[in-house]
mmCIF file with all atom_site columns, N, CA and C in Angstrom:
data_model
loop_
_atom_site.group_PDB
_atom_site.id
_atom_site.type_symbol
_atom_site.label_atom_id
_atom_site.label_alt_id
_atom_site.label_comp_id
_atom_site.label_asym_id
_atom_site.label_entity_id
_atom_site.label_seq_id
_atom_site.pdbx_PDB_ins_code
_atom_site.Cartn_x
_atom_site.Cartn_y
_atom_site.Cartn_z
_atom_site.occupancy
_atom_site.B_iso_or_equiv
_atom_site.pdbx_formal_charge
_atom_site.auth_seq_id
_atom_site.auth_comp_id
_atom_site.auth_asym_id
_atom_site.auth_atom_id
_atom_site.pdbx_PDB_model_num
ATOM 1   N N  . UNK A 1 1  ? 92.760  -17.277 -68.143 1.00 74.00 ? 1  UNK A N  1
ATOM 2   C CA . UNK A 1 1  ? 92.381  -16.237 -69.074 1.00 74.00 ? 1  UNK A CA 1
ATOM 3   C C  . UNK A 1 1  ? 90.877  -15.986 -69.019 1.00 74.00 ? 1  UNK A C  1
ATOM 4   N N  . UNK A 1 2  ? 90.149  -17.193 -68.930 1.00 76.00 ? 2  UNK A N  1
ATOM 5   C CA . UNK A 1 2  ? 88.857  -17.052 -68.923 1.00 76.00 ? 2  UNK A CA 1
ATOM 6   C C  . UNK A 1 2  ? 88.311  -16.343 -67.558 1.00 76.00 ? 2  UNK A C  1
ATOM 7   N N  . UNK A 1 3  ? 88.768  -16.662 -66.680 1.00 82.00 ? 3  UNK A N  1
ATOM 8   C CA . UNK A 1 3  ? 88.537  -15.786 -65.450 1.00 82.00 ? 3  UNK A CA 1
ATOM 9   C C  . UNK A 1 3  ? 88.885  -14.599 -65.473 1.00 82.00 ? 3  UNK A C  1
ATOM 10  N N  . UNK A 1 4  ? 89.948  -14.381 -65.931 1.00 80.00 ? 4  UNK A N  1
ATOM 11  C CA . UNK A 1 4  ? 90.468  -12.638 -65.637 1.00 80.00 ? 4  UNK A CA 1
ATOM 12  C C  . UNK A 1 4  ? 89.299  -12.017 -67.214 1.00 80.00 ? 4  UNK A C  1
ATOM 13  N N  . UNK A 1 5  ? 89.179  -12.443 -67.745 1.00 76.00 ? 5  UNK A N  1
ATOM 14  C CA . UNK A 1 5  ? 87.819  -12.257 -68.801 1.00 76.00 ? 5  UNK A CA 1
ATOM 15  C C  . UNK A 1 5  ? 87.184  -11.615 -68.257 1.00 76.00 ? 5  UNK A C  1
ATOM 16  N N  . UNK A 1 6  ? 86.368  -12.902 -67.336 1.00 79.00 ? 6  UNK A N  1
ATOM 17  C CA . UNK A 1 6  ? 84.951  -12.499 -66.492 1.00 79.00 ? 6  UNK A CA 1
ATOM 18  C C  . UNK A 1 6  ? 84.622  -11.463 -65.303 1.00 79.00 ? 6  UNK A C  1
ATOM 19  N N  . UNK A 1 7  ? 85.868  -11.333 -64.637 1.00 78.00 ? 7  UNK A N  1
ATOM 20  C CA . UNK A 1 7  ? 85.803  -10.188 -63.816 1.00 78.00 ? 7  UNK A CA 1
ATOM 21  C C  . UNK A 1 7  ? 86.337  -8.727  -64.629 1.00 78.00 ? 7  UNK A C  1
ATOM 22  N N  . UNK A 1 8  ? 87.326  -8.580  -65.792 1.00 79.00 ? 8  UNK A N  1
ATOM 23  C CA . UNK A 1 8  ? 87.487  -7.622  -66.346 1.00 79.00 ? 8  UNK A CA 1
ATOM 24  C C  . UNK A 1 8  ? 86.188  -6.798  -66.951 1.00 79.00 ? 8  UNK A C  1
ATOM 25  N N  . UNK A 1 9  ? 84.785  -7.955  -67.217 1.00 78.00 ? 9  UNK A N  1
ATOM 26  C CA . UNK A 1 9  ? 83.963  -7.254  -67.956 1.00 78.00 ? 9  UNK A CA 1
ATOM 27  C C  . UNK A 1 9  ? 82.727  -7.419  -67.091 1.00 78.00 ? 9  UNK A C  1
ATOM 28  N N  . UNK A 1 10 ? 83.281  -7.865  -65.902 1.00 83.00 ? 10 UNK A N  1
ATOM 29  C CA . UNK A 1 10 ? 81.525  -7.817  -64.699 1.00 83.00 ? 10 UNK A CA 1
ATOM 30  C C  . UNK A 1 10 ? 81.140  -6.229  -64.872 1.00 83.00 ? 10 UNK A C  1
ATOM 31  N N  . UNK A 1 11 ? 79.961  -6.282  -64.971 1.00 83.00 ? 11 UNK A N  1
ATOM 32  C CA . UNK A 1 11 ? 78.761  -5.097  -65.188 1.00 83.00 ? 11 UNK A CA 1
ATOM 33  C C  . UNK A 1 11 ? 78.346  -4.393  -63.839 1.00 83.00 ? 11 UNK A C  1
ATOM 34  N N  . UNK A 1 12 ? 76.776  -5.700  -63.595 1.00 85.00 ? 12 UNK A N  1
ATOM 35  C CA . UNK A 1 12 ? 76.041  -5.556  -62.524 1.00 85.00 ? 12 UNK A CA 1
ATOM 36  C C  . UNK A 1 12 ? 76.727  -5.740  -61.135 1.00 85.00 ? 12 UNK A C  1
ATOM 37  N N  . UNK A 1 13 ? 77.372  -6.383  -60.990 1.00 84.00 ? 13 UNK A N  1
ATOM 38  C CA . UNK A 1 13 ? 77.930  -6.212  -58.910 1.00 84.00 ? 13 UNK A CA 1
ATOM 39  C C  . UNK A 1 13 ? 78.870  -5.213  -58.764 1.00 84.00 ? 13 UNK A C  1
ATOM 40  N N  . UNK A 1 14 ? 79.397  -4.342  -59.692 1.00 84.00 ? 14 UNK A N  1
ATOM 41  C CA . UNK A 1 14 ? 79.968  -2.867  -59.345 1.00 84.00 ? 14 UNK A CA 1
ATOM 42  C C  . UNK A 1 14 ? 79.280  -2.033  -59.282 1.00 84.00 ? 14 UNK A C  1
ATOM 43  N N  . UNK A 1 15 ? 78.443  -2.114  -60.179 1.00 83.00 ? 15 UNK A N  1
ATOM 44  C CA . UNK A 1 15 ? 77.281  -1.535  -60.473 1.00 83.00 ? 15 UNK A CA 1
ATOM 45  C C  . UNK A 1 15 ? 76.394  -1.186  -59.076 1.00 83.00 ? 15 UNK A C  1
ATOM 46  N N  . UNK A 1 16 ? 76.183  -2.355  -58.425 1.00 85.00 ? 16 UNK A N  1
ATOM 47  C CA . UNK A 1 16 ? 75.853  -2.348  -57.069 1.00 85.00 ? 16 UNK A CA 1
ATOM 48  C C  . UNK A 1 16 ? 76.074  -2.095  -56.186 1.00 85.00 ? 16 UNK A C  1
ATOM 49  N N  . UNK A 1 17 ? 77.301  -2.409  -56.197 1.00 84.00 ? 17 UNK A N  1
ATOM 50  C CA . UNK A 1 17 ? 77.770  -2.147  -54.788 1.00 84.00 ? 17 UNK A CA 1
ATOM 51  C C  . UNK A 1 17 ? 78.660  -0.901  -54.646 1.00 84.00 ? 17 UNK A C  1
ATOM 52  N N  . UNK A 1 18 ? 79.388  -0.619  -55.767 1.00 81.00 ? 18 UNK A N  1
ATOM 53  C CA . UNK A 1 18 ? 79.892  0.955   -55.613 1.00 81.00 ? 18 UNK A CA 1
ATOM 54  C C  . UNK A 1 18 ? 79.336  1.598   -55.776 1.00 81.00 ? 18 UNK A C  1
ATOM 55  N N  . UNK A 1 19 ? 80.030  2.597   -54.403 1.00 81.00 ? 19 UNK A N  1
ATOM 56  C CA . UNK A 1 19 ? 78.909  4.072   -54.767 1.00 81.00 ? 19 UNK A CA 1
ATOM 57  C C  . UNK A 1 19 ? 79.902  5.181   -55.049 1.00 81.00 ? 19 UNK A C  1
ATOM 58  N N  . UNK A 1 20 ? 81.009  5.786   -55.574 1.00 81.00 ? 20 UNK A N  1
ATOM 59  C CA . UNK A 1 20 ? 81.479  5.982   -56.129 1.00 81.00 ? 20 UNK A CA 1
ATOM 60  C C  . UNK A 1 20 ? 81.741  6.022   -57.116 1.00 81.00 ? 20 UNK A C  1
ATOM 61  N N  . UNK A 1 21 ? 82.011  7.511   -58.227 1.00 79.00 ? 21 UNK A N  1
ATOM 62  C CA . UNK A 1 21 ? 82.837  6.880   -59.746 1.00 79.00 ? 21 UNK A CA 1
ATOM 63  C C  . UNK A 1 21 ? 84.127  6.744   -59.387 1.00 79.00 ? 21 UNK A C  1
ATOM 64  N N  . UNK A 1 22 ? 84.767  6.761   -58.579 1.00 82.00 ? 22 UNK A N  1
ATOM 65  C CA . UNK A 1 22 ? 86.583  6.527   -58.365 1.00 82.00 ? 22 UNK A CA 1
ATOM 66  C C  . UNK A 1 22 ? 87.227  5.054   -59.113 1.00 82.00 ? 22 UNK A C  1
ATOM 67  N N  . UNK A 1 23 ? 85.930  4.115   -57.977 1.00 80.00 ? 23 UNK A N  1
ATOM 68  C CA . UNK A 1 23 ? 85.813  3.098   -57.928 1.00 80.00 ? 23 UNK A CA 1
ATOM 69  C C  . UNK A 1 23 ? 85.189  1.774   -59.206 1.00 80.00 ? 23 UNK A C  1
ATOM 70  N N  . UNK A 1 24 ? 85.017  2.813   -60.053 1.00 82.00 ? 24 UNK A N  1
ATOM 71  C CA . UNK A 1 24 ? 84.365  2.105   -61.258 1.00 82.00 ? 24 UNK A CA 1
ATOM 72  C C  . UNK A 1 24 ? 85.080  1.172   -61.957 1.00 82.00 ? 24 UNK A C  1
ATOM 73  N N  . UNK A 1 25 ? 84.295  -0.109  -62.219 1.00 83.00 ? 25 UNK A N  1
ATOM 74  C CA . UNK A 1 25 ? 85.055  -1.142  -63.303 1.00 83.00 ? 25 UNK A CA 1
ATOM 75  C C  . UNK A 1 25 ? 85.452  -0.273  -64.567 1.00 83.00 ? 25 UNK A C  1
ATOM 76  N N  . UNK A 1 26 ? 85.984  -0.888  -65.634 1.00 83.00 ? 26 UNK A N  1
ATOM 77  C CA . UNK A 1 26 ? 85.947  -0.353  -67.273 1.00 83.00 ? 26 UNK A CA 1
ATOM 78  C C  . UNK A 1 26 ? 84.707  0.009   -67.561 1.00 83.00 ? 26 UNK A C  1
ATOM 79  N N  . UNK A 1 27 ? 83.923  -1.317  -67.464 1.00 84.00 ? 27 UNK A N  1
ATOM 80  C CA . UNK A 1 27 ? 82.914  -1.140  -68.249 1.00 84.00 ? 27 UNK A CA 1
ATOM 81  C C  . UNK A 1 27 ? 81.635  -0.158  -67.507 1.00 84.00 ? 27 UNK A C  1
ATOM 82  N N  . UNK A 1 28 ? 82.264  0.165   -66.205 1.00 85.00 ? 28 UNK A N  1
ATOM 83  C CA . UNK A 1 28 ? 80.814  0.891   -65.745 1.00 85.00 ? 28 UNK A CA 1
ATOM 84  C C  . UNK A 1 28 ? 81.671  2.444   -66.324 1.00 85.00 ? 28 UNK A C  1
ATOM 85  N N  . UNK A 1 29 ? 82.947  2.647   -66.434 1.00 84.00 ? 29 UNK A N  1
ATOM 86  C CA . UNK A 1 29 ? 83.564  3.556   -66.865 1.00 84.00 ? 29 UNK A CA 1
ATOM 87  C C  . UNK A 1 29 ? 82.739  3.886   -68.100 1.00 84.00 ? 29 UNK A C  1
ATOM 88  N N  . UNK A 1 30 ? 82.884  2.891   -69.040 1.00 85.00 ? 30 UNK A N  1
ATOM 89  C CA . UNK A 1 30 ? 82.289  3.532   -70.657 1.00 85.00 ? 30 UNK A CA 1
ATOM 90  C C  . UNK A 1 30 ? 80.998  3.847   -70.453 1.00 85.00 ? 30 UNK A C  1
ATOM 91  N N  . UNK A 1 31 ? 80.279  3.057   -69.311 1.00 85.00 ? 31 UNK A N  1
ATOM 92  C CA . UNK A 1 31 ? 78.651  3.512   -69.554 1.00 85.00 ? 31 UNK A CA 1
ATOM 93  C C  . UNK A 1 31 ? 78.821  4.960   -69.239 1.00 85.00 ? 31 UNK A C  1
ATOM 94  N N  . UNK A 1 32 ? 79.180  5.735   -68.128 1.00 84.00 ? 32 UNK A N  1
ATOM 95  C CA . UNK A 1 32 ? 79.061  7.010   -67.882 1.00 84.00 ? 32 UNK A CA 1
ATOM 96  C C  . UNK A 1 32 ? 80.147  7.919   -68.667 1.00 84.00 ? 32 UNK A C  1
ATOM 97  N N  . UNK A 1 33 ? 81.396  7.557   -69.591 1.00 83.00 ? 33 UNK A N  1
ATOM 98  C CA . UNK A 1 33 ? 81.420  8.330   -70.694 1.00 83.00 ? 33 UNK A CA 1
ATOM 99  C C  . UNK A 1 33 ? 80.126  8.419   -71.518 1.00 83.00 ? 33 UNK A C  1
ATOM 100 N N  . UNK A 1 34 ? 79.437  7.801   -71.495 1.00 84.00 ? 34 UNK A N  1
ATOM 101 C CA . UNK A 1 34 ? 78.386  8.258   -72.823 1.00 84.00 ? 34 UNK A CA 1
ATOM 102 C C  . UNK A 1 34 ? 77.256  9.150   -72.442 1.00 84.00 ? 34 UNK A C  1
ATOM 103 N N  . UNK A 1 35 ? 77.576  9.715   -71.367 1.00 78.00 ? 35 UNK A N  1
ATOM 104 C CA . UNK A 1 35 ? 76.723  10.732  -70.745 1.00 78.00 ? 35 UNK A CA 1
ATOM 105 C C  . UNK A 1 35 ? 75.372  10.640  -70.459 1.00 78.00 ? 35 UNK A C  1
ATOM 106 N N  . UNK A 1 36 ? 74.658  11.595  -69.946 1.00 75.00 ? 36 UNK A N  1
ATOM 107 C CA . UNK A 1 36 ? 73.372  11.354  -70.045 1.00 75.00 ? 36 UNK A CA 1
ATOM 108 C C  . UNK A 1 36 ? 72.250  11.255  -70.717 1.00 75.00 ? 36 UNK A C  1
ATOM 109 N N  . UNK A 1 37 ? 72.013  10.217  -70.915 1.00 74.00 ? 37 UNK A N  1
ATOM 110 C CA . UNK A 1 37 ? 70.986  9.912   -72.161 1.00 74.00 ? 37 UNK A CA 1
ATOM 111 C C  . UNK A 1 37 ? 71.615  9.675   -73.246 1.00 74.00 ? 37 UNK A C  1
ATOM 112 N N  . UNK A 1 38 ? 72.692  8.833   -73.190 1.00 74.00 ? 38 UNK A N  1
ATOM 113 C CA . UNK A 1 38 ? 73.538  8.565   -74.017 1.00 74.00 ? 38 UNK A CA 1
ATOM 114 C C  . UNK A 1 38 ? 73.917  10.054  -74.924 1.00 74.00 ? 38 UNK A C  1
ATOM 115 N N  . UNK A 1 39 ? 74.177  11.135  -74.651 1.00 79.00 ? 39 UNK A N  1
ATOM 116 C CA . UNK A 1 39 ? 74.344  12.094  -75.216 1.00 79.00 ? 39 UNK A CA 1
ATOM 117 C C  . UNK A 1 39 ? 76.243  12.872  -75.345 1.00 79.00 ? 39 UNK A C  1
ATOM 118 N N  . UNK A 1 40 ? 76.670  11.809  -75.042 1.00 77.00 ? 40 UNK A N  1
ATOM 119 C CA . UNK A 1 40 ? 78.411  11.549  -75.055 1.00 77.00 ? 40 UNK A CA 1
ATOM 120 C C  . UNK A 1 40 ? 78.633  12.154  -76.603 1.00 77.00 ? 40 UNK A C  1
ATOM 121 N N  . UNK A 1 41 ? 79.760  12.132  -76.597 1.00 84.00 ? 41 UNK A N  1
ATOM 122 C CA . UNK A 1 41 ? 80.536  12.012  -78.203 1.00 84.00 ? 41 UNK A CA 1
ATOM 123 C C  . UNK A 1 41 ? 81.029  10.652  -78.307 1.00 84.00 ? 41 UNK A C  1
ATOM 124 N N  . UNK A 1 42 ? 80.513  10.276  -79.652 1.00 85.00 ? 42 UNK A N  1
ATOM 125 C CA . UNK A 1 42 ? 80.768  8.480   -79.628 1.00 85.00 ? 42 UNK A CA 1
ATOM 126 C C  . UNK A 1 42 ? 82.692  8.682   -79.818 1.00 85.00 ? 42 UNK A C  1
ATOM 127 N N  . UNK A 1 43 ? 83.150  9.427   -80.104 1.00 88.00 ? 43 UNK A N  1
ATOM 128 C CA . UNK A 1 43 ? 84.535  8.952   -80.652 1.00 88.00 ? 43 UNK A CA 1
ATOM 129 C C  . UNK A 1 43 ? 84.934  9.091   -79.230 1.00 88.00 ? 43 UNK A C  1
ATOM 130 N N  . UNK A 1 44 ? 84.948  9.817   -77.950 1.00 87.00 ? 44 UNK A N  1
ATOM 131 C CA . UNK A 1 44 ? 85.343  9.187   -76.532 1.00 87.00 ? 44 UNK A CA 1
ATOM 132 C C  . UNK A 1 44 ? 85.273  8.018   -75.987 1.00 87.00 ? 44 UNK A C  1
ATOM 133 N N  . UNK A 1 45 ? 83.707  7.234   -76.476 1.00 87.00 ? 45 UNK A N  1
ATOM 134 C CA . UNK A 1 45 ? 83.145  6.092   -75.761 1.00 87.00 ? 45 UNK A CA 1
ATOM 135 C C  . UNK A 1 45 ? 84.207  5.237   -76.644 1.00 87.00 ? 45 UNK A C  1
ATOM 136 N N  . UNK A 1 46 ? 84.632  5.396   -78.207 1.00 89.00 ? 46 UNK A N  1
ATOM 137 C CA . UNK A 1 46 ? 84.966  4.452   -78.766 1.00 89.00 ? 46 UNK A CA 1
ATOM 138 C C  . UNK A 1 46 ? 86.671  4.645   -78.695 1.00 89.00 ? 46 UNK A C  1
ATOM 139 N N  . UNK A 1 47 ? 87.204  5.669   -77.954 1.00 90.00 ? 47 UNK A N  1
ATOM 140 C CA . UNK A 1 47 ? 88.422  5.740   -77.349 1.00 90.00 ? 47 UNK A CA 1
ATOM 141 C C  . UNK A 1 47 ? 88.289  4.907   -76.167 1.00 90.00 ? 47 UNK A C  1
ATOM 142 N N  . UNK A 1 48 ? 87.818  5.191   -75.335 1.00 88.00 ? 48 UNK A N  1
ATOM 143 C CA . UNK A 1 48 ? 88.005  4.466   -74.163 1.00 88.00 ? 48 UNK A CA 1
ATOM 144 C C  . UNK A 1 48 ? 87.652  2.796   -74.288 1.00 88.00 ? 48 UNK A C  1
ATOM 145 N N  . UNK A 1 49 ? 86.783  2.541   -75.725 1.00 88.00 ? 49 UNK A N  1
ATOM 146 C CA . UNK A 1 49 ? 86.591  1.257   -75.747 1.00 88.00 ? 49 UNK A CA 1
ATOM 147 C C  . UNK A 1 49 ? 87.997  0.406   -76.299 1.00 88.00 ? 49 UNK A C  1
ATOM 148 N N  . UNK A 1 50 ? 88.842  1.162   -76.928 1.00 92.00 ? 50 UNK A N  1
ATOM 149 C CA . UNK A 1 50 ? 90.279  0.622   -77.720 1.00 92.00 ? 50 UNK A CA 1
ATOM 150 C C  . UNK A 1 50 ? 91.387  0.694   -76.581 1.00 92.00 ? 50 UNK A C  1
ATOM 151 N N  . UNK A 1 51 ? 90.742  1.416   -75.583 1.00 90.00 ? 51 UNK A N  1
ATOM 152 C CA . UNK A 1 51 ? 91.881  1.488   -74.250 1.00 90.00 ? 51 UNK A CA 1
ATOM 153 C C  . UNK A 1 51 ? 91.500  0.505   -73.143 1.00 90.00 ? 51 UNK A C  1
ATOM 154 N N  . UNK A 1 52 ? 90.418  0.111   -73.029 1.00 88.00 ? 52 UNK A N  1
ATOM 155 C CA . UNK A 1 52 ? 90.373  -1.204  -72.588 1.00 88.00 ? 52 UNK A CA 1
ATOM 156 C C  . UNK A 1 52 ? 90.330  -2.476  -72.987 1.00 88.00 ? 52 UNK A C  1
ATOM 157 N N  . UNK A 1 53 ? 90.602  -2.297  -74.456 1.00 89.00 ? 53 UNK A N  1
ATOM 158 C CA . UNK A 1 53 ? 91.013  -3.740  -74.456 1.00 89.00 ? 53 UNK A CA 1
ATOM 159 C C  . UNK A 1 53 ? 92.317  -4.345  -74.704 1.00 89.00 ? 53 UNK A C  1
ATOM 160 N N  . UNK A 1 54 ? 93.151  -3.110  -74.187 1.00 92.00 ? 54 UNK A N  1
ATOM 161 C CA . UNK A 1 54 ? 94.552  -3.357  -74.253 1.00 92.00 ? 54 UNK A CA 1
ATOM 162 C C  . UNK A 1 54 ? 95.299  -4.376  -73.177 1.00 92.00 ? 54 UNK A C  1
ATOM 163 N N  . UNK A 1 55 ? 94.772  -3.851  -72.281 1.00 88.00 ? 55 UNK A N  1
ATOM 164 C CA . UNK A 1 55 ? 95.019  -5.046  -71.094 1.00 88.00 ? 55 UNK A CA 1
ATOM 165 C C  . UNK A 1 55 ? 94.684  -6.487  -70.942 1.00 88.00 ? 55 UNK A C  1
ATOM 166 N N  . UNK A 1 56 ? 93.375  -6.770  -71.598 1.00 86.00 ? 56 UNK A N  1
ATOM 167 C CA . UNK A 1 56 ? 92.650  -8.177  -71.990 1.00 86.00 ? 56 UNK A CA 1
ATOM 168 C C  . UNK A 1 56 ? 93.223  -8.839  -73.121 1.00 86.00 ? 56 UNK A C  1
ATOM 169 N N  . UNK A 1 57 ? 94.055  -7.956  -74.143 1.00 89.00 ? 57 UNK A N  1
ATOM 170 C CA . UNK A 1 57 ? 94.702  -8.651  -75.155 1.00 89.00 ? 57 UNK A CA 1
ATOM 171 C C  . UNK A 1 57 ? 96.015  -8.901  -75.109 1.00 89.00 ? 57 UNK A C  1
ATOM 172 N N  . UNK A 1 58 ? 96.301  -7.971  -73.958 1.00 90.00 ? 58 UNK A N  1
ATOM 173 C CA . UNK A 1 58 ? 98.272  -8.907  -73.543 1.00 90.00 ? 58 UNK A CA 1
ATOM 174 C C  . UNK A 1 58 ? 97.773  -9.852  -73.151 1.00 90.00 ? 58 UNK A C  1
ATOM 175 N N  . UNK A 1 59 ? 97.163  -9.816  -71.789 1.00 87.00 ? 59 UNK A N  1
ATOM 176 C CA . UNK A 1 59 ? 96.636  -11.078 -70.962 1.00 87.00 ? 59 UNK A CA 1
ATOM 177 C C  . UNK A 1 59 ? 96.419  -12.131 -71.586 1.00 87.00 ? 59 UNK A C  1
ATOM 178 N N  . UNK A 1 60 ? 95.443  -12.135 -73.054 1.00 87.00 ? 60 UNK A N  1
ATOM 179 C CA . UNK A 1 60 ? 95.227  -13.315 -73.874 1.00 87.00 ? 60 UNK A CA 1
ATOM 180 C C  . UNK A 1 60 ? 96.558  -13.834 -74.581 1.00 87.00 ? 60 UNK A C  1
ATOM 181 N N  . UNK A 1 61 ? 97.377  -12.580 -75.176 1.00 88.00 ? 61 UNK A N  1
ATOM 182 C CA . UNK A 1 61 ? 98.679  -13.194 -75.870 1.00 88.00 ? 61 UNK A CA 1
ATOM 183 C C  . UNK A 1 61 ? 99.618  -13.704 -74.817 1.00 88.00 ? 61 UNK A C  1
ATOM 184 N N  . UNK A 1 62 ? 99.984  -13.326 -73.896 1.00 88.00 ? 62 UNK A N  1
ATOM 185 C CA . UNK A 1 62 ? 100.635 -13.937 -72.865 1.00 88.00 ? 62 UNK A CA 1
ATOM 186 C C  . UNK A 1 62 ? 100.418 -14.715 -72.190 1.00 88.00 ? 62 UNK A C  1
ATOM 187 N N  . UNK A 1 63 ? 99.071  -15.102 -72.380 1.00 85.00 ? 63 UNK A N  1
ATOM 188 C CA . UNK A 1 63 ? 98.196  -16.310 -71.297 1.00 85.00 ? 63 UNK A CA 1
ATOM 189 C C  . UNK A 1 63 ? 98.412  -17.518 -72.720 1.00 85.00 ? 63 UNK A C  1
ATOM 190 N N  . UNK A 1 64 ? 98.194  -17.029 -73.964 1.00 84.00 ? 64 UNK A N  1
ATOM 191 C CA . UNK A 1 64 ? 98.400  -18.032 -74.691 1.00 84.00 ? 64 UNK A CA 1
ATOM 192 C C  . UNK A 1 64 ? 99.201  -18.748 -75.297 1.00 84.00 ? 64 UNK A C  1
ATOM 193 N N  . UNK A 1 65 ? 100.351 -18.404 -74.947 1.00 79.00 ? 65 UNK A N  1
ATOM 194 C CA . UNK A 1 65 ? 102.137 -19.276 -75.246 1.00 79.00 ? 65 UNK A CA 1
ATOM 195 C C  . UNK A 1 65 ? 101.738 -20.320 -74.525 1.00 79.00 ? 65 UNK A C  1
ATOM 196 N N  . UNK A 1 66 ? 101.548 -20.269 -73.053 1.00 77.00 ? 66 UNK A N  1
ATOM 197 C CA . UNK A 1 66 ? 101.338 -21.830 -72.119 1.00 77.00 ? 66 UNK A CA 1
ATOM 198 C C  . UNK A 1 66 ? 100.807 -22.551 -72.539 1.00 77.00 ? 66 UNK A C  1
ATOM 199 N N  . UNK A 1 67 ? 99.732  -22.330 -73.510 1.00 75.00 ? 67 UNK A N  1
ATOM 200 C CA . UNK A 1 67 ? 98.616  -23.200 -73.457 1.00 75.00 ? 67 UNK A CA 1
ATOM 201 C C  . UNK A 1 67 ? 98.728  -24.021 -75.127 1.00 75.00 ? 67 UNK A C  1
ATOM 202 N N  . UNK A 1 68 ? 99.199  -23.184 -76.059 1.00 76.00 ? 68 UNK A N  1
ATOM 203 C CA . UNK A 1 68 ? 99.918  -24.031 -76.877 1.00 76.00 ? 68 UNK A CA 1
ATOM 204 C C  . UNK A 1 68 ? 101.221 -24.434 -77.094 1.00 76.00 ? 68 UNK A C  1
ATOM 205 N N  . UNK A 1 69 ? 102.260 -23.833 -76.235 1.00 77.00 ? 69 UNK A N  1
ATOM 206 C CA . UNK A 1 69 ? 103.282 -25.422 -75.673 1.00 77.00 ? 69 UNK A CA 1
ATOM 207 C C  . UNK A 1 69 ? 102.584 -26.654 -74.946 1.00 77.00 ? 69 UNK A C  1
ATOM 208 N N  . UNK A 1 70 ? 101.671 -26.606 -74.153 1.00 74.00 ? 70 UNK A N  1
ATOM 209 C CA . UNK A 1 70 ? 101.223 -27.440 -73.620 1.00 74.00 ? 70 UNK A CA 1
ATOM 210 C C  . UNK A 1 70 ? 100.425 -28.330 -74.563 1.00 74.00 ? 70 UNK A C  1
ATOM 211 N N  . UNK A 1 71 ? 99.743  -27.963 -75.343 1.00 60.00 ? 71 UNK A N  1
ATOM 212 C CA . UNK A 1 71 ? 99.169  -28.993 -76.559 1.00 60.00 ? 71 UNK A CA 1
ATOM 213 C C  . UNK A 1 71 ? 100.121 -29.664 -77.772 1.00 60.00 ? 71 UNK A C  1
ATOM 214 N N  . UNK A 1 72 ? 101.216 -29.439 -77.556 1.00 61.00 ? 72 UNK A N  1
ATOM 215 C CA . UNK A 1 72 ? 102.447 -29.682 -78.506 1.00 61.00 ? 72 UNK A CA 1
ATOM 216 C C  . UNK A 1 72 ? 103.241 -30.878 -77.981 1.00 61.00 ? 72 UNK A C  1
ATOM 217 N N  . UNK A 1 73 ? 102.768 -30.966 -76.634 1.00 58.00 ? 73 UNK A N  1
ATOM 218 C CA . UNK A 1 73 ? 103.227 -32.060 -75.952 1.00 58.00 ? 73 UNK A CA 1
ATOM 219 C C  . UNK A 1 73 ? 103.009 -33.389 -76.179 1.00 58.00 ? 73 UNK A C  1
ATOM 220 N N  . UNK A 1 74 ? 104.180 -34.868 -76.402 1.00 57.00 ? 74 UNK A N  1
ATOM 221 C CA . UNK A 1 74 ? 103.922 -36.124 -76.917 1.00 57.00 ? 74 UNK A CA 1
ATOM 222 C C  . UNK A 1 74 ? 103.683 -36.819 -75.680 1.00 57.00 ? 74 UNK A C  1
ATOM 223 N N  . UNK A 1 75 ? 102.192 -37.705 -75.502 1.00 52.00 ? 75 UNK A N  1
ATOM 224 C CA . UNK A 1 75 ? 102.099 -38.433 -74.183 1.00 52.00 ? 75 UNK A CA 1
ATOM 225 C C  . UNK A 1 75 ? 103.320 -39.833 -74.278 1.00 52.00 ? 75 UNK A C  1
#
């Protein structure tokens, strides 16, 4: 969970290395909804912010059944 975390919300090495918007993470996604000079409409940036964290919060609820059966366990 913690890994799929850390690459879901990497910034800077997409940032870098794509040169494309096709190719954009989420989060380089929301930076360029907010237009230039941050001059976006916040209720888009804050749509697209409730639409990505839909995927990170199955992942956590479904990543987290394993992990507390596994602490329920008698050595």
């Amino acid at each position: 969970m913690l890994a799929f975390n850390y690459h879901w919300n990497e910034f800077f090495r997409p940032l870098i290395l794509e040169t494309s918007n096709q190719n954009f993470t989420m989060p380089l996604g929301l930076v360029s909804l907010q237009g230039n000079l941050g001059t976006g409409s916040i209720s888009v940036v804050l749509a697209g912010v409730v639409l990505s964290m839909i995927p990170a919060v199955a992942v956590f609820v479904v990543g987290q059944r394993p992990l507390r059966r596994g602490s329920r366990r008698r050595a």
